[in-house]
Tab-separated table of C-alpha atoms and ligand atoms in Angstrom:
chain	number	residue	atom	x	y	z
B	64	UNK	CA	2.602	22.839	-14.814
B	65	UNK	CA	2.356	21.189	-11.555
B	66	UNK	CA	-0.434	20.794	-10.629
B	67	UNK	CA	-4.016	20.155	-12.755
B	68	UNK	CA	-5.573	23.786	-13.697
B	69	UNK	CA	-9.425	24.168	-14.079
B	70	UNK	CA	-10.515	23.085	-17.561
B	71	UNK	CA	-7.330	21.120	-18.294
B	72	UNK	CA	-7.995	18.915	-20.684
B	73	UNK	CA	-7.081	14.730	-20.583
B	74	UNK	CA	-4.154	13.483	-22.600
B	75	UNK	CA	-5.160	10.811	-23.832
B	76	UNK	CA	-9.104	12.002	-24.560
B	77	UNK	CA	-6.967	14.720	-26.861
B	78	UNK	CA	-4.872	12.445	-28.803
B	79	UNK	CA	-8.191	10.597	-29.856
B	80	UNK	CA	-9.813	13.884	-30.914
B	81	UNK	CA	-12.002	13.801	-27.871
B	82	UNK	CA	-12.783	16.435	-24.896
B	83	UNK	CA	-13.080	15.472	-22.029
B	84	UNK	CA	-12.012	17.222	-18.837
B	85	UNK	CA	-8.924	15.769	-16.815
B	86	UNK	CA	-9.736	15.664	-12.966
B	87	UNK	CA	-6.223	14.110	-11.797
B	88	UNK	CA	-2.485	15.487	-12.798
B	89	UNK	CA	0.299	13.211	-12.172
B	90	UNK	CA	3.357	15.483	-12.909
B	91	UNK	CA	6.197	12.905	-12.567
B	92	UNK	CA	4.130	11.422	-15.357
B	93	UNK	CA	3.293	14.259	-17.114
B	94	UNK	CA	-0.227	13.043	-17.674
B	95	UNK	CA	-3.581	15.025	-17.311
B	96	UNK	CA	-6.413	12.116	-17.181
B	97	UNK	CA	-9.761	11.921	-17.699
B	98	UNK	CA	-11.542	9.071	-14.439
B	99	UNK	CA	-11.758	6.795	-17.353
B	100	UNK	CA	-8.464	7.023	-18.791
B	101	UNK	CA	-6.947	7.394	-15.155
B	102	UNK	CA	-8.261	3.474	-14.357
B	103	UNK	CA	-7.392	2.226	-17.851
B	104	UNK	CA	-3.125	4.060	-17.264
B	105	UNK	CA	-3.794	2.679	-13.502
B	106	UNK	CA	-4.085	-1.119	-15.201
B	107	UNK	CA	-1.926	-1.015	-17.704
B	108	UNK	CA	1.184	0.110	-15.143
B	109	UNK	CA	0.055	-2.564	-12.927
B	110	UNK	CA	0.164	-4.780	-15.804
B	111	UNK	CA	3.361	-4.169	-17.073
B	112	UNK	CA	4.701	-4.092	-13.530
B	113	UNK	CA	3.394	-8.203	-13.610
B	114	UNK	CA	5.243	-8.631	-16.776
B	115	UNK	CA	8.458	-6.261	-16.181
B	116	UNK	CA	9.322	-8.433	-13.082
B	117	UNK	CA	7.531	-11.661	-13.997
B	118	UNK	CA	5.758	-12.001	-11.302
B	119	UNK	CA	3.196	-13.828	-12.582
B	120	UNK	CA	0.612	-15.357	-15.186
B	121	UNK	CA	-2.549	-16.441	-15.971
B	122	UNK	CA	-2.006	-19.674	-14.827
B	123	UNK	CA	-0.614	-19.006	-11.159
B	124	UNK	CA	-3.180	-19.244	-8.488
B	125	UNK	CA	-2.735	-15.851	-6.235
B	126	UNK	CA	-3.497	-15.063	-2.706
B	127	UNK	CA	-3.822	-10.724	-1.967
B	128	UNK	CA	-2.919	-9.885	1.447
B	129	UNK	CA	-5.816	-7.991	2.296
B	130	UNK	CA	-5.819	-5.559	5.279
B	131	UNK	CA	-8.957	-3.822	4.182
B	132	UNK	CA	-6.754	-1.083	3.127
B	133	UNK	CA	-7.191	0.979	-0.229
B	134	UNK	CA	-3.871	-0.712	-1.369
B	135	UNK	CA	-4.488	-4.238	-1.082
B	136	UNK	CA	-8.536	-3.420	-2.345
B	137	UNK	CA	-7.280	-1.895	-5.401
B	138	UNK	CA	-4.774	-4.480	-5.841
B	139	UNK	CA	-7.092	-7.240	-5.929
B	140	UNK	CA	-9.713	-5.155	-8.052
B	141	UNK	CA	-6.965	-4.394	-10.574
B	142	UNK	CA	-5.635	-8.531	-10.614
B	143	UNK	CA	-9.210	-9.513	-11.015
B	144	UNK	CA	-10.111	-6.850	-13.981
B	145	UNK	CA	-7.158	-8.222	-15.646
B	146	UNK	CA	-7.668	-11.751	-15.798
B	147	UNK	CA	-5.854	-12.565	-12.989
B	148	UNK	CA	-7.262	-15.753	-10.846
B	149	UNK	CA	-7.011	-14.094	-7.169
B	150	UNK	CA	-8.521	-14.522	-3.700
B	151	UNK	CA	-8.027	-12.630	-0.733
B	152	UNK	CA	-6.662	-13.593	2.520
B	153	UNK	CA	-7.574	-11.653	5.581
B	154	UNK	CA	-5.941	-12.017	9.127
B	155	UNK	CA	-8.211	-10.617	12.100
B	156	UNK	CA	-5.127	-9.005	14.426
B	157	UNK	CA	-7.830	-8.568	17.295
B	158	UNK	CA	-6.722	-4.838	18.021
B	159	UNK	CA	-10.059	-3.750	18.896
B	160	UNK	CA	-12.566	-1.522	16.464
B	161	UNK	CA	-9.970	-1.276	13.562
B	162	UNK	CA	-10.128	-4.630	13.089
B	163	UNK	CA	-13.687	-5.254	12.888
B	164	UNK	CA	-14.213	-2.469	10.722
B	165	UNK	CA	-11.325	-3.692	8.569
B	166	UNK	CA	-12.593	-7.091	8.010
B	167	UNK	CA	-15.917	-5.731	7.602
B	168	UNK	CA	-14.899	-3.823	4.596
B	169	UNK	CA	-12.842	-6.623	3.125
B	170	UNK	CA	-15.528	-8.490	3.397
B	171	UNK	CA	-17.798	-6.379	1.404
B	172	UNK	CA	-15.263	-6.213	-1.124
B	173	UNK	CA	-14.722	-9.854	-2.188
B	174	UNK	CA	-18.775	-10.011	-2.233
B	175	UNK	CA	-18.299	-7.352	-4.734
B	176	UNK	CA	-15.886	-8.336	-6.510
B	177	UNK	CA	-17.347	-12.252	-6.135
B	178	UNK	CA	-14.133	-14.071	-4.987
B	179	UNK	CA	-12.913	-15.866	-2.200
B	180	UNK	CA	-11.922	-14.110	1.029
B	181	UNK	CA	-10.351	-16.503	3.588
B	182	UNK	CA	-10.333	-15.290	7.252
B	183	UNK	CA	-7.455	-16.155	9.268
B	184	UNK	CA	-8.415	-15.026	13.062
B	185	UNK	CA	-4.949	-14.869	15.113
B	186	UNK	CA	-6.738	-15.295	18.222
B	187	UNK	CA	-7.350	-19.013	17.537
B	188	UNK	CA	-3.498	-19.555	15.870
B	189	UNK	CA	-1.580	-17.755	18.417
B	190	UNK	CA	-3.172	-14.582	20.415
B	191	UNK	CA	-4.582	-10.995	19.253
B	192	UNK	CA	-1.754	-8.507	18.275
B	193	UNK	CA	-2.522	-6.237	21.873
B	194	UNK	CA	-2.033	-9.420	23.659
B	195	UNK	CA	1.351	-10.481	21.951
B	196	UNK	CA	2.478	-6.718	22.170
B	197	UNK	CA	1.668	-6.727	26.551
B	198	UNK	CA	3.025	-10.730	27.430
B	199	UNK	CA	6.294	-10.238	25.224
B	200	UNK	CA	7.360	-6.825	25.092
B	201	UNK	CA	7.532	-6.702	21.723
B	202	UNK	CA	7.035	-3.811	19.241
B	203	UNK	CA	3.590	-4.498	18.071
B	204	UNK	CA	4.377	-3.996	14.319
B	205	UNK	CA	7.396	-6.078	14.331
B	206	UNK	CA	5.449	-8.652	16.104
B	207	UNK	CA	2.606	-8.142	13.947
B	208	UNK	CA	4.654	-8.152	10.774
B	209	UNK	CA	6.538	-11.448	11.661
B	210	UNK	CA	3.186	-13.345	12.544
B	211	UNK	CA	1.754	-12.008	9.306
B	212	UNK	CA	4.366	-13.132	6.871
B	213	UNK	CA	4.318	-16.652	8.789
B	214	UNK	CA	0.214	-17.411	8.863
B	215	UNK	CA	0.250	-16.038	5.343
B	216	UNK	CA	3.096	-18.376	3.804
B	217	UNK	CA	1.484	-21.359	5.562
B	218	UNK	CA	-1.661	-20.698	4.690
B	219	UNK	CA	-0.507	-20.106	0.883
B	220	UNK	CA	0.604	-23.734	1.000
B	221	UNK	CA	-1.441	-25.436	2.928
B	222	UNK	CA	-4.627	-24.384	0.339
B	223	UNK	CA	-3.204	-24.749	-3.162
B	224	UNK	CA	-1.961	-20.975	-3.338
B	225	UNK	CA	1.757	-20.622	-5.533
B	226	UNK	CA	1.914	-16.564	-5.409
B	227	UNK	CA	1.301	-14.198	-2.419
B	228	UNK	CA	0.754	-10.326	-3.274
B	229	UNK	CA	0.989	-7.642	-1.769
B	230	UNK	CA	-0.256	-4.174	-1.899
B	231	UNK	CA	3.129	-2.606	-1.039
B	232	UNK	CA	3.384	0.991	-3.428
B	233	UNK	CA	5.970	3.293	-4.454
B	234	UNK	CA	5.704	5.425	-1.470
B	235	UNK	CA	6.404	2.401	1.247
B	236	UNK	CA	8.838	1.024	-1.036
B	237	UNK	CA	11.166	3.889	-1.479
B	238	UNK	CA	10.339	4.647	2.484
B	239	UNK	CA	11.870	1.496	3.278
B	240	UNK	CA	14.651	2.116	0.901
B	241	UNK	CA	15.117	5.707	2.335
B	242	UNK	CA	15.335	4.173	5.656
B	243	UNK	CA	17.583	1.238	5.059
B	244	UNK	CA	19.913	3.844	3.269
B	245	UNK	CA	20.225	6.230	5.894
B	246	UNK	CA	21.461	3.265	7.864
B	247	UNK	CA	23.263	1.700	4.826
B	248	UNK	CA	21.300	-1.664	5.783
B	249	UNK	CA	22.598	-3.493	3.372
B	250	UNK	CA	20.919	-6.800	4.796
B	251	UNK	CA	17.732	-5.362	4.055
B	252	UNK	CA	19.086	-3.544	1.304
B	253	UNK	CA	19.868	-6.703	-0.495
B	254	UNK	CA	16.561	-8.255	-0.124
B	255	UNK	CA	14.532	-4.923	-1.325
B	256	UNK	CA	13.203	-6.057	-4.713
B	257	UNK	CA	9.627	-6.567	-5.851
B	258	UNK	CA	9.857	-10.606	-6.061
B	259	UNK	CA	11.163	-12.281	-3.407
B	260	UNK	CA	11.587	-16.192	-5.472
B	261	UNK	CA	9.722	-19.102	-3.864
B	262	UNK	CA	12.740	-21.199	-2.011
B	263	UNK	CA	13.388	-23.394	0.861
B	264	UNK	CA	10.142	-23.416	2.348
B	265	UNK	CA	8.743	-19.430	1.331
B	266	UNK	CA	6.605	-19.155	-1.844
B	267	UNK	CA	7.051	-16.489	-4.507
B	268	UNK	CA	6.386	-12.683	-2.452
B	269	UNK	CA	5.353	-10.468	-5.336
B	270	UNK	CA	4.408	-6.416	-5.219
B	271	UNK	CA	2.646	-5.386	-8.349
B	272	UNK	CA	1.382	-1.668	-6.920
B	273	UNK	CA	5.479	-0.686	-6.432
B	274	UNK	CA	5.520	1.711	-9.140
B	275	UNK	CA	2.251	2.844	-8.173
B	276	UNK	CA	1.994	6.026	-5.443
B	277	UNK	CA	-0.032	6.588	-2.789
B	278	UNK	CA	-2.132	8.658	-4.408
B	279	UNK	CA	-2.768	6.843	-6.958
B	280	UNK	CA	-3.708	3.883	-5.259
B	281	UNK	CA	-6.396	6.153	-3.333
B	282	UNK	CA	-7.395	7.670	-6.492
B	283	UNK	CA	-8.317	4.158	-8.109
B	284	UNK	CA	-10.235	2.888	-5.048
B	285	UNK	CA	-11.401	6.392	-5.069
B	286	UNK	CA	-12.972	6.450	-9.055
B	287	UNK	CA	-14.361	2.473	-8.552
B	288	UNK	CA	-16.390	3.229	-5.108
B	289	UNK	CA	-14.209	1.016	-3.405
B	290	UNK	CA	-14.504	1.795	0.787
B	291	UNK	CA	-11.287	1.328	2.500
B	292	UNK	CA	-10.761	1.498	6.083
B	293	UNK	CA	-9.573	5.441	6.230
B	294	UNK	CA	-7.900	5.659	9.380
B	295	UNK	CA	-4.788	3.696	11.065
B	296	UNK	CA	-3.919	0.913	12.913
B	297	UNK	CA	-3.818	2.685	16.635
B	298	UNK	CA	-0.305	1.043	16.739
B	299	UNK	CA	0.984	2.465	13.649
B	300	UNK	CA	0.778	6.344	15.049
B	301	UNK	CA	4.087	8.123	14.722
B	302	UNK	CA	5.623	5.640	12.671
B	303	UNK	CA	8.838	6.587	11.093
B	304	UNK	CA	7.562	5.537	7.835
B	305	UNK	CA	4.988	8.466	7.893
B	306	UNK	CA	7.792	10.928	8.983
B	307	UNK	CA	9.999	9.988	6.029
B	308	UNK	CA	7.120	10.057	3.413
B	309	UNK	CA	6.118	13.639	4.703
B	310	UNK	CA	9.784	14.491	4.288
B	311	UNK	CA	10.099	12.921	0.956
B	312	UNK	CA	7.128	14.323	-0.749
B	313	UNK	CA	8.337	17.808	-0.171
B	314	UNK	CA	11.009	17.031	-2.526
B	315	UNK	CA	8.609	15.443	-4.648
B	316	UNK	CA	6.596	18.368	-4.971
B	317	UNK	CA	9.459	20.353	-5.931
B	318	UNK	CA	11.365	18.000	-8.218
B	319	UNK	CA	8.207	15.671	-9.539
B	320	UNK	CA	9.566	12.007	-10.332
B	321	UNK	CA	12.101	11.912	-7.617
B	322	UNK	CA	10.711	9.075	-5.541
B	323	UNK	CA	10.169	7.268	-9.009
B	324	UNK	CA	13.689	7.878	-9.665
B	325	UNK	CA	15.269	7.068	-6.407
B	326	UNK	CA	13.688	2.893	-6.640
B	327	UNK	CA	13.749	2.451	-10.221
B	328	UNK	CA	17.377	3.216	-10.195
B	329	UNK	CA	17.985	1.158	-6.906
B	330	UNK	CA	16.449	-1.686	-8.505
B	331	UNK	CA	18.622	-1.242	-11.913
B	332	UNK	CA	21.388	0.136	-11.187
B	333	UNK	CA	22.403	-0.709	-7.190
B	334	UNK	CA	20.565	-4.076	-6.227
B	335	UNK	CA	22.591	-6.072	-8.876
B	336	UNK	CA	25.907	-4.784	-7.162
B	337	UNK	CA	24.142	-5.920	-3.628
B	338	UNK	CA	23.469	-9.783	-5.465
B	339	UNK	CA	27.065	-10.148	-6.579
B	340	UNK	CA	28.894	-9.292	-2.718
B	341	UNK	CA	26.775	-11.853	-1.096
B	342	UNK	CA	28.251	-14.080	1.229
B	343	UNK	CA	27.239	-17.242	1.810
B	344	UNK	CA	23.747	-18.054	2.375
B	345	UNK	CA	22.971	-19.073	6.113
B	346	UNK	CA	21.362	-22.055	5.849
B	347	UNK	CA	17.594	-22.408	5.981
B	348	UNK	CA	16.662	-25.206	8.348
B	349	UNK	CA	12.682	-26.541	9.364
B	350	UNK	CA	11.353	-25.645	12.106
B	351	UNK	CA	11.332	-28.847	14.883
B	352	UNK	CA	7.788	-28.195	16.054
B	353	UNK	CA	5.598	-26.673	13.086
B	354	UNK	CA	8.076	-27.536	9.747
B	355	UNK	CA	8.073	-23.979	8.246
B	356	UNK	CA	11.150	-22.738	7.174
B	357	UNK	CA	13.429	-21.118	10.020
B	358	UNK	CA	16.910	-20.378	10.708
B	359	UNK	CA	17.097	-21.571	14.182
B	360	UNK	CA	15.901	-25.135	15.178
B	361	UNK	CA	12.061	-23.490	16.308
B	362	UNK	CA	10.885	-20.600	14.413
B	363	UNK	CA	10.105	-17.470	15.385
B	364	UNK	CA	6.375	-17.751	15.708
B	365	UNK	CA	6.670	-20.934	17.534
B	366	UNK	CA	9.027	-19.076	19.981
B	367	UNK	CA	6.794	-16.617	20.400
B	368	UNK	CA	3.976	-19.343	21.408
B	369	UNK	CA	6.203	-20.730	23.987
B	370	UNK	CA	6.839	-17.534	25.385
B	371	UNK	CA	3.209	-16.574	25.147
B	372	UNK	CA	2.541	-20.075	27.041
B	373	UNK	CA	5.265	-19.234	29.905
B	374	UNK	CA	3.686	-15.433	30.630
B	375	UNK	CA	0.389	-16.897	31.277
B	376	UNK	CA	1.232	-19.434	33.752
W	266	UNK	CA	-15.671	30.995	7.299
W	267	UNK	CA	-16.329	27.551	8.795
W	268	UNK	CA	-16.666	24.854	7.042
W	269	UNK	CA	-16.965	21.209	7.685
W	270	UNK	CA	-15.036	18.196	5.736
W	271	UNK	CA	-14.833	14.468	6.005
W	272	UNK	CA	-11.536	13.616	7.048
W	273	UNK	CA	-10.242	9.473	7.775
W	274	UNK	CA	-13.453	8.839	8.473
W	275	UNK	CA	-14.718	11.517	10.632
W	276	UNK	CA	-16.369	15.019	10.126
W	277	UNK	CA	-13.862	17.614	10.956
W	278	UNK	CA	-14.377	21.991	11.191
W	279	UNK	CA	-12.304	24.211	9.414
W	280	UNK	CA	-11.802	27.522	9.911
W	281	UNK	CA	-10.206	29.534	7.289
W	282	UNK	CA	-10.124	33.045	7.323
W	283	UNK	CA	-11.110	34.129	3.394
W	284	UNK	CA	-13.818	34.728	1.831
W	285	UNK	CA	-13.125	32.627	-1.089
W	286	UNK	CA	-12.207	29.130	-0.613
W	287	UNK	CA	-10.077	26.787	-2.319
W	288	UNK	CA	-9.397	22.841	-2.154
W	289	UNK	CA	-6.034	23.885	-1.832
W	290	UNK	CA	-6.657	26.208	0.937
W	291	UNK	CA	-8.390	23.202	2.694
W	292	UNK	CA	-5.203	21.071	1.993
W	293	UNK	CA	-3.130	24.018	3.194
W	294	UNK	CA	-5.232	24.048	6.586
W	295	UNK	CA	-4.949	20.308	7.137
W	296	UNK	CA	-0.822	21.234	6.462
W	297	UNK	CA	-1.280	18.271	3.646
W	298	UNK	CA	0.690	18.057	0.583
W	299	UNK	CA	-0.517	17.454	-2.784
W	300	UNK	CA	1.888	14.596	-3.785
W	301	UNK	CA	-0.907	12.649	-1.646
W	302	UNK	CA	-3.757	14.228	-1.128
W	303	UNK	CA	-6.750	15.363	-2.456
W	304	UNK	CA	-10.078	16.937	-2.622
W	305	UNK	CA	-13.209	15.571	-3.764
W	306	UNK	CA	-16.202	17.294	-3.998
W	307	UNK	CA	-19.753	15.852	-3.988
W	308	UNK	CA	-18.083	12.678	-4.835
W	309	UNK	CA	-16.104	14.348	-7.673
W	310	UNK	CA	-12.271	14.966	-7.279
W	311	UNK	CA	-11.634	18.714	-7.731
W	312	UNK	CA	-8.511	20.906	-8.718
W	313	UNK	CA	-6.835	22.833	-6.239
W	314	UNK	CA	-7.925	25.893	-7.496
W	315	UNK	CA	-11.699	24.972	-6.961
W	316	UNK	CA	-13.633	27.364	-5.606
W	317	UNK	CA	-16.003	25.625	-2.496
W	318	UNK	CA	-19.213	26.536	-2.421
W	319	UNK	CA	-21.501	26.703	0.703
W	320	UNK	CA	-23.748	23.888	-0.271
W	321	UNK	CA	-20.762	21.788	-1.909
W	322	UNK	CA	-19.870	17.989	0.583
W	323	UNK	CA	-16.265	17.626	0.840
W	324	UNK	CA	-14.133	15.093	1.368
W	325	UNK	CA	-10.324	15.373	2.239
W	326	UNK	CA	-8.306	12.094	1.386
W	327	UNK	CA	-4.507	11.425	2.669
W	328	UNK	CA	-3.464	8.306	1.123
W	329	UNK	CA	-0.352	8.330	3.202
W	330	UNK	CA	-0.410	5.201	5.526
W	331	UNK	CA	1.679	3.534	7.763
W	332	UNK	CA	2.066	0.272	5.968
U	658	ZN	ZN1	-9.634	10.726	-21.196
U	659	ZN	ZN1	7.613	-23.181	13.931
């Protein structure tokens, strides 16, 4: 079977001598769920995730990078139902509509949920994202990305924060990895794991949704109500990301648990080679103007505010 | 026959030509895969052999993003 037939019963309903009707098949899994038993497997991944990679405890204090999305939403849901202690952190990119309905839904969410959402508006720290992308030239999503990990690190530290997650899943993680592999990247290769370690300067980078797909993520938000912004960032269209994951989940659909496969392997079997060839580290230095953690004497984001300050002269 | 789904946030007509329509015909239409997306049905999520009836509010979710 490969995909959920009418009247299918759930697994797990079964083995307790219950009845109830599955309503979601995942065949790399094997698993016909019932909504109930669906959340509860959802959880209990994400947990084990948390504990497989020890990313964290009970006693960290986490910040979610929330984009409003149904990833980082469910991600913060599932930390909080688990006993987690997490807030949100939100950055308002300024690129137009998307952004105001964004932050409007994140915003609804931590009411919901009852925690903290902290609003970081770029605008007042730097410029909007459509401003950065027209004075500099600059890819919007690598510009974005950069300015992202930077506020977000700084912020982290600046307010008590130890852990940052994000709602990275399966299907951008073995994207990436696709991608880096058809270029044998192995700079970004060697850096592909879900816990980046707190050092010189960066705090711990965790991603408890990787073994979690796509479709699963929208399929929890989906079952708990929770609204997500549906459409894209207008700079994200035609992304290669989206090409490879269309391209990827034809095999998936033939050969169910290949994505699965391909980064659970990575991670076991190929990253440790990656660790062991490393040359020496470049040195991390401080940044001379802000004191974040940089390889050149001014980081990148304060680079990119001098340049911002020159094209507006 | 026509019908009408909610699609990334905005109402979009199908047309499929059949008498008898499936959420996997709908996925078909929108050239979506399975692997991630899905059909719900008056705020249920249906199998792809579902059968839609003319009274039935659907909505189409891709959970593929950019990200
Ligand atoms: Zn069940
Ligand atoms: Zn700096």
């Amino acid at each position: 079977m490969n995909r959920l037939k009418k009247g299918s019963r759930c697994t797990i309903c079964k083995s307790k001598g219950e009845k109830n009707k599955a309503i979601v098949y995942l065949p790399h899994h094997r698993l016909a769920l019932c909504k109930e038993h669906f959340i509860s497997w959802f959880e209990k991944r994400v947990e084990k995730t948390i504990k497989e990679f020890k990313m964290f405890s009970k006693n960290d204090r986490i910040l979610v990078a929330v984009s409003g999305g149904k990833d980082s939403l469910a991600l913060w849901n599932a930390l909080v139902r688990l006993g987690y202690e997490a807030d949100g952190f939100y950055i308002n990119l300024g690129i137009g509509q998307y952004s105001e309905d964004s932050k409007q839904l994140a915003l609804n969410f931590a009411k919901r949920i009852g925690r903290p959402l902290h609003i970081l508006d770029l605008s007042s720290e730097i410029s909007t994202i459509p401003q950065i992308k027209e004075s500099t030239n600059r890819p919007a999503c690598s510009a974005c990305g950069m300015v992202k990990r930077y506020y977000m690190n700084k912020f982290a530290k600046e307010n008590g924060y130890n852990i940052i997650a994000t709602g990275h899943n399966l299907d951008d993680e073995v994207a990436v990895l696709f991608g880096n592999t058809l270029k044998w990247d192995i700079d970004y290769l060697k850096r592909q794991y879900p816990v980046l370690k707190e050092e010189n300067g960066f705090i711990r980078k965790v991603k408890p949704l990787c073994k979690i797909t796509e479709k699963e993520s929208a399929l929890y938000s989906f079952f708990n109500g929770i609204e997500y912004i549906e459409y894209e960032c207008p700079f994200s269209e035609g992304a290669s990301s989206i090409e490879y994951k269309e391209y990827i989940a034809k095999l998936e659909e033939k050969h169910p648990g290949t994505k699965l496969q391909f980064y659970t392997n990575f991670l076991k079997r190929m990253y440790p080679i990656l660790q062991t060839n490393e040359k020496l580290k470049e040195e991390l230095n401080k940044c001379k103007i802000c004191g974040e953690p940089s390889y050149n004497e001014i980081c990148s984001v304060c680079s990119l505010k001098e340049k911002l300050k020159t094209a507006r002269v | 026959m026509e019908i009408t789904v909610s699609y990334r946030g905005k109402e979009k007509k199908l047309n499929i030509d059949k008498d008898k329509i499936t959420a996997g015909d709908i996925l078909k239409a929108l050239d979506l895969s399975s692997d991630y997306a899905f059909v719900a049905v008056n705020g249920e999520v249906v199998s792809e052999d579902y059968i839609i009836k003319e009274t039935d509010k659907i909505k189409v979710v891709n959970a593929i993003s950019g990200g």
